[in-house]
Structure formats: structure tokens, C-alpha cells
Amino acid sequence: MATAGNAPLWRELQGLGLLQAHGGWLLAITLGGMVAAALFALLSLATWRPLLKPLIAVLLFVSALGAYYMWTFHIVIDGAMATNTLQTDWREVKGLLTWRLVLVLLLGAALPTWLLWRVPLLHRPWRQQAWRNALGTFAGLAAVIALVLLSFQPLASTMRNHKEIRYLLNPLNALWATGQAAFAGRHVQRELLPVGRDAKLLAAGGKPRMLVLVLGETGRSGNFGINGYDRDTTPELARADVASFRNAWSCGTSTAASVPCMFSPLGRDAFLARERDTEDLLDVLQHAGLAVLWIDNQPGGCKGVCDRVPNVNTSQLKDPLLCPDGECRDEILLAGLDDRVASLPAERRRNGVVLVMHQMGSHGPAYAQRTPAAFKRFLPECTSNHLPDCEPATLRNAYDNTIAYTDHVLGATIRWLQQRADYDTAMLYVADHGESLGENNLYLHGLPYALAPDVQKHVPWITWLSPGFEQASGVATSCLRRNAQVHVTHDALFHSVLGLMQVGTSAYRRPLDAYAGCQQH
């Protein structure tokens, strides 16, 4: 585990030039020795007949899995990655399975586990075993301390200048991250703090408003044609007279991190430091008397955001056209939408409607599975789940096809809204995070925010307003286009939606409303 299981660590040290530097091999021996000694200390605690072999087997499989994914996708393993893993469903896991992974698990975990199980364990009286266990743990920890002191200067410099190294120490990284995911959040009290209980609608008279908030998945701002991309990936949006903020940034680099944060009133910094969870944007909209519905096409769901509002998950539907091979295309979000709206309370619908549609979007690595054949306009495309196998051009094609299909879904959403004559309508599309497509040998997403490249954080934010909505709200699309380069973040989503829906509350902050600068009255 400390040697072959840390192949991604040795590769990173080599790539950074640290192995070639003076004392480089001492640094490598120190890191490998620290991992081995720490594992020895940990296993010494569990050196009891019923525990030892199962625990070693689990660590072997964790080590093999971690080594494979860190090596293949150049990811690191931290608390956020562990949270994502724990919240992943079988269909997402299936998209990551390859024959290489099976081979790694067979050679790196199954074979040594089989050999391990053939080794007899000596049974000792429990008092004697307890002393041996304590001595082993002490010896392991002493070895860790000795190795740190032996190579303190290069070790301290490396950890200070290359923080990603700490997330590559396999399998200690997975153990630490799992502990973080399981226990670190317990400082957050689960009883919700109320937010916006004083919310009320400010608009009087006229038509009620209907907003469709499309929550995109894994959207790279730079791959949208309307944002200046060299490919026309968004022809329907270009024809629909939309405005796009080209300088928008996410709250996190994964769905589990971003979605609860972007719907929170706290903003990223306060959200990460919170001691209590709060009600979110959807709660405040309901407090104001609006009809709210969350429609989800992701098996992983809404990450708790929609728990207190009407919600439905479309990912398990059996539509023969929109759900081939057990996965529903994002057009399923629009199927039967009139009936879904009609089922909401009439007294709330008369005040206005907010629909949130959570896409499957561009979820990787199986990008080719996200798009119907009719939208594969960029060919040939990568069809492998082992992304390093793909030529960069084919990987780009596969991802761009997902954006082209998202463009179609958004265009269809706008056309549906244009037919809602009883409402002043609008659409807002914001992605939860971006994606790496092989730049600097990085793939997928989920790197720690401070280490993640911009492509994992720079997201699209696109707005369409009907003429009636523009007139009623005073927000002009032409003004939004002039402000295309204004810096906005997910911190603004809570306040921007309240502003668009004319919800007055003490929780609203006008300086954080991305649309306030274009409001004429």
C-alpha cells in the first residue's frame, strides 16, 4: 500500500521535479515510510483475530481504488471527494467501471487478500495481545515522528508549497477524508435557522411571474458558443435573445458542495464556516406565497435543498424515447410539465411559480451517454469511460455534444415558457461547477477549491426574459448584455432570484443581486 499504492504520489513528485532535486529520494523514502508506519500503527490497534484480516482487506481495496482513480483522472481525495463518493448512486458508479479498474482490483487487492487469508494468525491471551497491540501502535507513531524529524526541511517545504501532496498519501487520504465526511459536519446543528419568514410579494397587479431555474450539471462557461467559444455549441440560445454573464464563478467544484451553497443565503465563506444550517432560497419563495416545484433528473437528487418543497425525480422513469438504456435524457424534465404545474396549489400559482429543473447535463466520464444521436454534431467522439484513452479532440467533441444538447433543452424550455400566456415568464440557467477535460492531465472535477483550475469553477450563467417580464421587472436584456463581463458568483443566486420574483424580505441584499444594476424602476 505504501509503495505501489502510492504510484500517483511518486508521479506527482517526479512531475514537480522534487525527486530530481537535492534530497529528493530522501523525501520519497520519508513519505513512503510515513505511510507504512502510520498504517502499521493503525493496524496494530486492530490486531485481534476477528478484525485484522478484514481490515487489511478493506484497506487493500481502498488503496487500489484510490490509486486507480488518482492515477487515471489526476484527482485527489479529500473530504468533499469522500462526500461525493458516499452520495453516488449505482448508475454513476457504473459509468466509472472499466476493465483496467477490474485488473487493478484483482492484482492490487483481490490477490493479496487471498494470500493474506491463507496466513495463519497466532492466538495469544488477550492481556498479552493488548500489550503487543499498544506497543505496535507506539512503535508506528514513533517511526512517523522519527521520519518527520529526519527529513523535516524538505518535507515542510514540500507540504507548504505543494498542498496537493497531502491529498495523495494513499490510503491515509481516503481514511481521513471519510472521517471528515462522516464527522466534520457534525458541528453544524441540524435544526434549521429560519430565513425570510417576513417574505412577501412586492409586485401589485398585472400577471403573476413564472421563473424556470435550470440547474446545470458540469457546465464549462468557455464551451458555450454564446460566450465566445470557437464552436457554435449554442445556436438555439443565440436565436432566443438571451443574456450571458461570462465571468460567473461557482461555490464549489462538485454537486454536493455547490448546490446547498448556491441556494443558501450565507454566501460561500459563511456557508463553509456555519454552525447551523439555515432555510434556503426555496423556503423563502414559499414563505412569500409562491408555488415552488423541484424536478430532478439526477439519481443523486437535490442534496437536501428541495426537502421542504414539492419535488419529483424523473431519472427513474421508463419513457421509451427519452429514457433509453435506463438513463433519462434531460428533455424528460419538460415531459408532462403542464400537468405538474397544474398540480401545485391554485392559490400559490396565482401569486407566481418557480420551477427548478436539475439536469443530468454534462456529467462525466460517460459524456457520450448524455446525448441522443441527433445532437452528436461533433464527431468522432470519445466513447470510453477511461478518459486518458481518448484523443483530446474526441474528448472535446463528446463534451461539446453535451453542451449542444443542453442548448436544445434550454431552447425547448424557452419555447414552453413563451406559450404560458397567463404569466410573465423568465428562464435562468446556472451550472453547479465546471469540468477538466485533460488540461494539465486533469479530468472530471472535485479538486479542493484552492487547488482546482478555473475550468472547474468558471460556470455559465444565462438569462432569458420575456417582453412582459422585462416590462414588469424593469430589467432589460440589453443592459444585461452590456454587463456581460461583470464578476458574479453563486453567492448572488439567492438574492438575484428574489429580485426577479419581486420578493421583499429582510434576507435580501440588493448589492448581491446580479440584476439590480439593470433594473430601471
Coordinates of C-alpha atoms in Angstrom, one line a residue:
M1 CA 0.0 0.0 0.0
A2 CA 2.8 2.4 0.8
T3 CA 4.8 1.7 -2.4
A4 CA 2.7 0.5 -5.4
G5 CA -0.4 2.0 -3.9
N6 CA 1.2 5.4 -4.0
A7 CA 2.2 5.4 -7.7
P8 CA 0.2 8.7 -8.2
L9 CA 2.3 10.3 -5.4
W10 CA 5.6 9.3 -7.0
R11 CA 4.4 10.5 -10.4
E12 CA 3.4 13.9 -8.9
L13 CA 6.8 14.2 -7.1
Q14 CA 8.5 13.4 -10.4
G15 CA 6.4 15.9 -12.3
L16 CA 7.1 18.7 -9.8
G17 CA 10.9 18.0 -10.2
L18 CA 11.1 17.1 -6.5
L19 CA 12.6 13.7 -7.0
Q20 CA 15.4 15.2 -9.1
A21 CA 16.1 17.9 -6.6
H22 CA 18.7 17.6 -3.8
G23 CA 17.4 15.2 -1.2
G24 CA 14.5 14.2 -3.4
W25 CA 14.9 10.5 -2.8
L26 CA 15.1 11.1 0.9
L27 CA 11.8 12.9 0.6
A28 CA 10.2 10.0 -1.2
I29 CA 11.5 7.4 1.3
T30 CA 10.3 9.6 4.1
L31 CA 6.8 9.9 2.6
G32 CA 6.5 6.2 1.9
G33 CA 7.9 5.3 5.3
M34 CA 5.4 7.6 7.0
V35 CA 2.5 6.0 5.2
A36 CA 3.8 2.5 6.1
A37 CA 4.4 3.4 9.7
A38 CA 1.0 5.1 10.1
L39 CA -0.7 2.1 8.6
F40 CA 1.3 -0.2 11.0
A41 CA 0.2 1.9 13.9
L42 CA -3.5 1.8 12.8
L43 CA -3.5 -1.9 12.2
S44 CA -1.8 -2.6 15.5
L45 CA -4.9 -1.2 17.2
A46 CA -7.0 -3.9 15.4
T47 CA -4.7 -6.9 15.8
W48 CA -7.4 -9.2 17.0
R49 CA -8.3 -12.4 15.3
P50 CA -11.8 -11.2 14.1
L51 CA -10.6 -7.8 13.0
L52 CA -7.2 -7.8 11.5
K53 CA -7.7 -9.7 8.2
P54 CA -10.9 -7.9 7.3
L55 CA -9.4 -4.5 8.0
I56 CA -6.3 -5.2 5.9
A57 CA -8.6 -6.4 3.1
V58 CA -10.7 -3.3 3.2
L59 CA -7.5 -1.1 3.2
L60 CA -6.2 -3.1 0.2
F61 CA -9.3 -2.4 -1.8
V62 CA -9.5 1.3 -0.7
S63 CA -5.8 1.6 -1.7
A64 CA -6.3 0.0 -5.1
L65 CA -9.4 2.1 -5.9
G66 CA -7.7 5.3 -4.7
A67 CA -4.5 4.6 -6.7
Y68 CA -6.5 3.8 -9.9
Y69 CA -8.7 7.0 -9.8
M70 CA -5.9 9.3 -8.8
W71 CA -3.6 7.9 -11.5
T72 CA -6.3 7.9 -14.2
F73 CA -8.0 11.2 -13.7
H74 CA -5.3 13.1 -11.7
I75 CA -7.8 13.7 -8.9
V76 CA -7.0 14.0 -5.2
I77 CA -9.0 12.6 -2.3
D78 CA -10.3 15.0 0.3
G79 CA -13.5 15.4 2.4
A80 CA -15.5 16.8 -0.5
M81 CA -14.5 13.9 -2.7
A82 CA -15.5 11.4 0.0
T83 CA -18.9 13.1 0.3
N84 CA -19.4 12.8 -3.4
T85 CA -18.5 9.1 -3.3
L86 CA -20.9 8.4 -0.4
Q87 CA -23.7 10.2 -2.3
T88 CA -23.0 8.5 -5.6
D89 CA -25.6 6.0 -6.9
W90 CA -25.0 2.8 -8.8
R91 CA -25.6 4.3 -12.2
E92 CA -22.9 6.9 -11.7
V93 CA -20.6 4.2 -10.3
K94 CA -21.2 2.0 -13.4
G95 CA -20.1 4.9 -15.6
L96 CA -16.7 4.7 -13.9
L97 CA -16.1 1.0 -14.3
T98 CA -13.5 -0.2 -16.8
W99 CA -11.6 -3.3 -17.4
R100 CA -8.4 -1.6 -16.2
L101 CA -10.1 -0.9 -12.8
V102 CA -11.1 -4.6 -12.6
L103 CA -7.5 -5.6 -13.4
V104 CA -6.1 -3.2 -10.7
L105 CA -8.5 -4.5 -8.1
L106 CA -7.7 -8.1 -9.0
L107 CA -3.9 -7.6 -8.8
G108 CA -3.8 -4.9 -6.2
A109 CA -6.5 -6.0 -3.8
A110 CA -8.1 -9.4 -4.5
L111 CA -4.8 -11.4 -5.0
P112 CA -3.1 -10.0 -1.9
T113 CA -6.3 -10.5 0.1
W114 CA -6.4 -14.1 -1.0
L115 CA -2.8 -14.6 0.0
L116 CA -3.5 -12.8 3.3
W117 CA -6.4 -15.2 4.1
R118 CA -4.0 -18.2 3.8
V119 CA -1.7 -16.9 6.5
P120 CA -2.5 -18.3 9.9
L121 CA -2.8 -16.0 12.9
L122 CA -1.4 -16.9 16.3
H123 CA -3.8 -16.6 19.2
R124 CA -2.5 -15.1 22.4
P125 CA -4.1 -14.4 25.7
W126 CA -6.0 -11.1 25.5
R127 CA -3.8 -9.2 28.0
Q128 CA -0.6 -10.2 26.2
Q129 CA -2.2 -9.2 22.9
A130 CA -3.4 -5.9 24.2
W131 CA 0.2 -5.0 25.3
R132 CA 1.5 -6.1 21.9
N133 CA -1.1 -4.0 20.2
A134 CA -0.2 -0.9 22.3
L135 CA 3.5 -1.5 21.7
G136 CA 2.9 -1.8 17.9
T137 CA 0.9 1.4 17.8
F138 CA 3.5 3.3 19.8
A139 CA 6.3 2.0 17.6
G140 CA 4.4 3.0 14.4
L141 CA 3.8 6.5 15.7
A142 CA 7.4 6.8 16.9
A143 CA 8.6 5.8 13.4
V144 CA 6.3 8.5 11.9
I145 CA 7.8 11.2 14.2
A146 CA 11.4 10.0 13.5
L147 CA 10.9 10.1 9.8
V148 CA 9.4 13.7 10.0
L149 CA 12.4 14.8 12.0
L150 CA 14.8 13.1 9.7
S151 CA 13.5 15.0 6.6
F152 CA 11.8 18.0 8.2
Q153 CA 13.2 20.7 6.0
P154 CA 12.3 19.2 2.5
L155 CA 9.1 17.7 3.9
A156 CA 7.9 21.1 5.4
S157 CA 8.8 22.9 2.2
T158 CA 7.0 20.4 0.0
M159 CA 3.9 20.4 2.1
R160 CA 3.8 24.2 2.2
N161 CA 4.4 24.8 -1.5
H162 CA 2.5 21.8 -2.9
K163 CA -0.5 21.3 -0.7
E164 CA -2.0 18.8 -3.1
I165 CA 0.6 16.2 -1.9
R166 CA -1.2 15.7 1.4
Y167 CA -4.3 14.5 -0.6
L168 CA -2.2 11.9 -2.4
L169 CA -1.0 9.9 0.6
N170 CA -2.9 6.7 -0.2
P171 CA -4.8 5.2 1.6
L172 CA -4.5 7.6 4.5
N173 CA -6.1 10.3 2.4
A174 CA -9.2 8.1 2.0
L175 CA -9.4 7.3 5.7
W176 CA -9.0 11.0 6.7
A177 CA -11.5 12.1 4.0
T178 CA -14.1 9.6 5.1
G179 CA -13.7 10.7 8.7
Q180 CA -14.2 14.3 7.6
A181 CA -17.3 13.5 5.6
A182 CA -18.8 11.4 8.4
F183 CA -17.9 13.6 11.4
A184 CA -16.6 17.0 10.4
G185 CA -20.1 18.2 9.6
R186 CA -21.4 17.3 13.0
H187 CA -20.5 20.8 14.3
V188 CA -23.4 22.0 12.1
Q189 CA -26.5 21.9 14.1
R190 CA -29.3 20.3 12.1
E191 CA -32.1 22.4 13.4
L192 CA -32.7 25.0 10.7
L193 CA -32.4 28.7 11.4
P194 CA -35.4 30.4 9.9
V195 CA -34.7 32.8 7.0
G196 CA -37.1 35.2 5.2
R197 CA -40.2 34.5 7.3
D198 CA -41.2 38.1 6.6
A199 CA -41.1 37.5 2.8
K200 CA -43.9 39.0 0.8
L201 CA -44.5 39.8 -2.9
L202 CA -43.8 43.4 -3.7
A203 CA -45.4 43.5 -7.2
A204 CA -49.1 44.5 -7.2
G205 CA -51.4 43.9 -10.1
G206 CA -50.5 42.5 -13.5
K207 CA -49.7 39.0 -14.4
P208 CA -48.0 36.6 -11.9
R209 CA -44.4 35.7 -12.7
M210 CA -43.1 32.3 -13.7
L211 CA -39.4 31.6 -13.5
V212 CA -37.7 28.3 -14.6
L213 CA -34.4 28.0 -12.9
V214 CA -32.3 25.3 -14.7
L215 CA -29.6 24.0 -12.5
G216 CA -26.9 22.8 -14.9
E217 CA -24.5 20.0 -14.3
T218 CA -20.8 20.2 -15.0
G219 CA -21.0 23.2 -17.3
R220 CA -17.9 24.9 -18.6
S221 CA -18.5 28.5 -19.4
G222 CA -15.8 28.6 -22.0
N223 CA -17.5 25.8 -24.1
F224 CA -20.7 27.8 -24.6
G225 CA -20.9 29.4 -28.1
I226 CA -22.7 32.5 -26.8
N227 CA -19.7 33.1 -24.5
G228 CA -17.3 33.4 -27.4
Y229 CA -16.3 29.7 -27.9
D230 CA -14.9 28.9 -31.3
R231 CA -17.7 26.3 -31.9
D232 CA -21.3 27.1 -32.3
T233 CA -22.5 24.9 -29.4
T234 CA -25.5 27.1 -28.5
P235 CA -27.4 28.1 -31.7
E236 CA -30.8 27.9 -30.1
L237 CA -29.8 30.2 -27.2
A238 CA -28.2 32.6 -29.7
R239 CA -31.6 32.8 -31.5
A240 CA -33.6 33.2 -28.3
D241 CA -32.2 36.7 -27.4
V242 CA -30.6 35.7 -24.1
A243 CA -28.0 37.5 -22.0
S244 CA -25.0 35.7 -20.5
F245 CA -22.7 36.6 -17.7
R246 CA -19.3 35.4 -18.9
N247 CA -17.5 36.0 -15.6
A248 CA -19.5 33.7 -13.3
W249 CA -17.9 31.5 -10.6
S250 CA -19.1 28.6 -8.6
C251 CA -19.3 28.0 -4.9
G252 CA -17.6 24.6 -5.1
T253 CA -16.2 22.1 -7.6
S254 CA -18.7 19.3 -7.0
T255 CA -22.5 19.0 -6.9
A256 CA -22.5 18.1 -3.2
A257 CA -20.5 21.2 -2.4
S258 CA -22.1 23.7 -4.7
V259 CA -25.8 23.0 -4.7
P260 CA -26.5 23.5 -1.0
C261 CA -24.1 26.5 -1.0
M262 CA -25.6 28.3 -4.0
F263 CA -29.2 28.1 -2.6
S264 CA -28.1 29.3 0.8
P265 CA -28.4 33.0 1.9
L266 CA -25.0 32.8 3.6
G267 CA -22.5 33.1 0.7
R268 CA -19.6 30.7 0.3
D269 CA -17.4 31.8 3.1
A270 CA -20.1 32.0 5.7
F271 CA -21.6 28.7 4.4
L272 CA -18.4 26.8 4.9
A273 CA -18.0 28.3 8.4
R274 CA -21.6 27.9 9.5
E275 CA -22.5 26.3 12.9
R276 CA -26.2 25.8 12.0
D277 CA -27.9 25.1 8.7
T278 CA -30.5 27.6 7.5
E279 CA -33.6 27.6 5.4
D280 CA -32.7 28.3 1.8
L281 CA -34.0 30.1 -1.3
L282 CA -36.8 27.7 -1.9
D283 CA -38.1 28.1 1.7
V284 CA -38.1 31.9 1.3
L285 CA -40.0 31.7 -2.0
Q286 CA -42.6 29.5 -0.3
H287 CA -42.8 31.9 2.6
A288 CA -43.7 34.6 0.1
G289 CA -46.7 32.5 -1.1
L290 CA -45.2 31.4 -4.4
A291 CA -45.7 27.9 -5.9
V292 CA -42.4 26.0 -6.0
L293 CA -41.5 22.7 -7.6
W294 CA -38.2 20.9 -7.9
I295 CA -37.8 18.5 -10.8
D296 CA -34.6 16.4 -10.7
N297 CA -33.1 14.3 -13.4
Q298 CA -30.1 13.2 -11.3
P299 CA -30.2 10.0 -9.3
G300 CA -28.2 11.8 -6.6
G301 CA -31.1 14.2 -6.0
C302 CA -31.1 17.8 -4.7
K303 CA -28.6 17.3 -1.8
G304 CA -31.3 18.3 0.7
V305 CA -32.2 21.6 -0.9
C306 CA -35.6 20.5 -2.1
D307 CA -36.6 18.5 1.0
R308 CA -39.2 21.0 2.2
V309 CA -40.9 21.8 -1.2
P310 CA -42.8 19.7 -3.7
N311 CA -40.3 17.7 -5.7
V312 CA -40.2 14.9 -8.2
N313 CA -37.3 12.8 -9.6
T314 CA -37.5 11.9 -13.3
S315 CA -34.3 9.8 -13.5
Q316 CA -36.2 6.5 -12.9
L317 CA -38.9 7.0 -15.4
K318 CA -39.4 4.4 -18.2
D319 CA -40.1 6.6 -21.2
P320 CA -39.1 4.5 -24.2
L321 CA -37.9 7.6 -26.2
L322 CA -36.4 9.8 -23.5
C323 CA -35.0 7.1 -21.2
P324 CA -33.1 4.6 -23.3
D325 CA -30.8 2.1 -21.5
G326 CA -32.2 3.1 -18.2
E327 CA -31.0 6.7 -18.2
C328 CA -33.3 9.6 -18.9
R329 CA -32.3 12.4 -21.2
D330 CA -32.8 15.9 -19.9
E331 CA -35.8 16.5 -22.2
I332 CA -37.7 14.4 -19.7
L333 CA -37.7 17.4 -17.4
L334 CA -40.2 19.0 -19.8
A335 CA -42.4 16.0 -20.2
G336 CA -45.8 16.5 -18.6
L337 CA -44.7 19.9 -17.2
D338 CA -48.2 21.5 -17.7
D339 CA -49.7 18.8 -15.5
R340 CA -47.0 19.2 -12.9
V341 CA -47.6 22.9 -12.7
A342 CA -51.4 22.4 -12.6
S343 CA -51.0 20.1 -9.6
L344 CA -49.5 22.9 -7.5
P345 CA -51.8 24.7 -5.1
A346 CA -54.0 27.2 -7.1
E347 CA -53.7 30.0 -4.5
R348 CA -49.9 29.8 -4.8
R349 CA -50.0 29.6 -8.6
R350 CA -51.9 32.9 -8.7
N351 CA -49.0 34.5 -6.9
G352 CA -46.4 33.1 -9.2
V353 CA -44.4 30.0 -9.9
V354 CA -40.7 29.0 -9.6
L355 CA -39.7 25.7 -11.2
V356 CA -36.2 24.3 -10.6
M357 CA -35.0 21.7 -13.2
H358 CA -31.9 19.9 -12.2
Q359 CA -30.1 18.4 -15.2
M360 CA -28.0 15.4 -15.8
G361 CA -26.3 17.8 -18.1
S362 CA -22.6 17.0 -18.9
H363 CA -21.9 14.5 -16.1
G364 CA -18.8 12.6 -16.9
P365 CA -16.9 10.5 -17.6
A366 CA -19.6 8.9 -19.9
Y367 CA -20.2 12.1 -21.9
A368 CA -21.3 10.2 -24.9
Q369 CA -24.2 8.7 -23.0
R370 CA -25.6 12.1 -22.1
T371 CA -26.7 13.0 -25.7
P372 CA -29.1 11.5 -28.2
A373 CA -27.7 10.6 -31.6
A374 CA -29.4 13.6 -33.2
F375 CA -27.2 16.0 -31.2
K376 CA -23.8 14.4 -31.9
R377 CA -22.8 17.1 -34.3
F378 CA -19.1 17.0 -33.3
L379 CA -17.5 13.7 -34.4
P380 CA -15.7 11.4 -33.8
E381 CA -16.4 11.5 -30.1
C382 CA -14.8 9.7 -27.2
T383 CA -16.9 6.8 -26.0
S384 CA -14.6 5.4 -23.4
N385 CA -15.0 5.9 -19.7
H386 CA -11.2 5.7 -19.3
L387 CA -10.7 9.3 -20.5
P388 CA -6.9 9.2 -20.9
D389 CA -7.5 6.7 -23.7
C390 CA -9.3 9.3 -25.7
E391 CA -7.6 11.7 -28.1
P392 CA -8.1 15.3 -26.9
A393 CA -10.1 16.2 -29.9
T394 CA -12.6 13.3 -29.4
L395 CA -12.9 14.1 -25.7
R396 CA -13.7 17.7 -26.6
N397 CA -16.2 16.5 -29.2
A398 CA -18.0 14.3 -26.7
Y399 CA -18.2 17.1 -24.1
D400 CA -19.3 19.7 -26.6
N401 CA -22.1 17.5 -27.8
T402 CA -23.5 17.6 -24.2
I403 CA -23.5 21.4 -24.4
A404 CA -25.2 21.3 -27.7
Y405 CA -27.9 19.1 -26.2
T406 CA -28.2 21.3 -23.2
D407 CA -28.7 24.2 -25.6
H408 CA -31.6 22.3 -27.2
V409 CA -33.1 21.6 -23.7
L410 CA -32.8 25.3 -22.8
G411 CA -34.3 26.3 -26.2
A412 CA -37.2 24.0 -25.6
T413 CA -37.7 25.4 -22.1
I414 CA -37.9 28.9 -23.5
R415 CA -40.4 27.9 -26.1
W416 CA -42.5 26.2 -23.4
L417 CA -42.4 29.5 -21.4
Q418 CA -43.4 31.5 -24.4
Q419 CA -46.7 29.6 -24.5
R420 CA -47.6 30.4 -20.9
A421 CA -49.8 33.4 -21.7
D422 CA -51.1 33.7 -18.1
Y423 CA -47.7 34.5 -16.8
D424 CA -44.8 36.9 -17.3
T425 CA -42.0 34.3 -17.9
A426 CA -38.3 34.0 -17.5
M427 CA -35.5 31.4 -17.5
L428 CA -32.3 31.4 -15.6
Y429 CA -29.6 28.7 -16.3
V430 CA -26.7 28.4 -13.9
A431 CA -24.3 25.4 -13.7
D432 CA -23.2 24.0 -10.4
H433 CA -19.5 23.6 -11.3
G434 CA -17.2 23.1 -14.3
E435 CA -15.0 20.3 -15.6
S436 CA -11.5 19.4 -16.5
L437 CA -11.1 17.8 -19.9
G438 CA -7.4 16.8 -19.8
E439 CA -5.9 20.2 -19.3
N440 CA -2.6 19.6 -17.4
N441 CA -3.7 15.9 -17.4
L442 CA -6.6 16.7 -15.1
Y443 CA -10.0 15.1 -15.7
L444 CA -13.5 15.5 -14.2
H445 CA -14.0 17.8 -11.2
G446 CA -14.0 17.8 -7.4
L447 CA -10.4 19.1 -6.7
P448 CA -10.2 21.2 -3.5
Y449 CA -11.3 24.7 -4.3
A450 CA -7.9 26.3 -3.7
L451 CA -6.2 23.8 -5.9
A452 CA -8.8 23.5 -8.7
P453 CA -8.2 25.0 -12.1
D454 CA -10.5 27.7 -13.3
V455 CA -12.3 25.4 -15.7
Q456 CA -13.7 23.6 -12.7
K457 CA -15.0 26.9 -11.2
H458 CA -15.9 29.1 -14.1
V459 CA -19.6 28.4 -14.9
P460 CA -22.2 29.7 -17.4
W461 CA -25.0 32.0 -16.1
I462 CA -27.6 32.6 -18.8
T463 CA -30.8 34.6 -18.6
W464 CA -33.9 34.8 -20.8
L465 CA -36.7 37.3 -20.1
S466 CA -40.0 37.5 -21.9
P467 CA -41.0 41.0 -23.1
G468 CA -43.7 41.0 -20.4
F469 CA -41.2 40.1 -17.7
E470 CA -38.8 42.8 -18.8
Q471 CA -41.6 45.4 -18.7
A472 CA -42.9 44.3 -15.3
S473 CA -39.4 43.9 -13.7
G474 CA -37.7 46.8 -15.3
V475 CA -34.7 44.6 -16.1
A476 CA -33.6 45.0 -19.7
T477 CA -31.8 42.2 -21.6
S478 CA -29.8 44.8 -23.5
C479 CA -28.5 46.1 -20.2
L480 CA -27.6 42.6 -19.0
R481 CA -25.6 42.1 -22.2
R482 CA -23.6 45.3 -21.6
N483 CA -22.8 43.9 -18.1
A484 CA -21.6 40.5 -19.6
Q485 CA -18.2 40.8 -18.0
V486 CA -19.3 41.8 -14.5
H487 CA -18.0 39.4 -11.9
V488 CA -20.7 37.3 -10.3
T489 CA -20.6 34.2 -8.1
H490 CA -23.1 31.7 -6.8
D491 CA -23.3 34.0 -3.7
A492 CA -25.6 36.1 -5.9
L493 CA -28.1 33.4 -6.8
F494 CA -30.3 33.7 -3.7
H495 CA -30.7 37.5 -3.9
S496 CA -31.0 37.5 -7.7
V497 CA -33.9 35.1 -7.8
L498 CA -35.7 37.1 -5.0
G499 CA -35.2 40.2 -7.0
L500 CA -36.5 38.7 -10.2
M501 CA -39.6 37.4 -8.4
Q502 CA -40.1 40.7 -6.6
V503 CA -39.9 39.1 -3.1
G504 CA -39.4 41.6 -0.4
T505 CA -37.6 40.2 2.8
S506 CA -35.0 41.3 5.3
A507 CA -32.8 38.5 4.0
Y508 CA -32.5 40.2 0.6
R509 CA -29.3 42.1 -0.2
R510 CA -29.5 44.3 -3.2
P511 CA -25.7 44.7 -3.7
L512 CA -25.6 40.9 -4.3
D513 CA -28.5 40.9 -6.8
A514 CA -26.9 40.3 -10.2
Y515 CA -29.9 42.0 -11.9
A516 CA -30.3 45.0 -9.7
G517 CA -27.9 47.2 -11.7
C518 CA -30.2 46.8 -14.8
Q519 CA -33.5 47.5 -13.0
Q520 CA -35.0 50.7 -14.4
H521 CA -37.7 51.0 -11.8

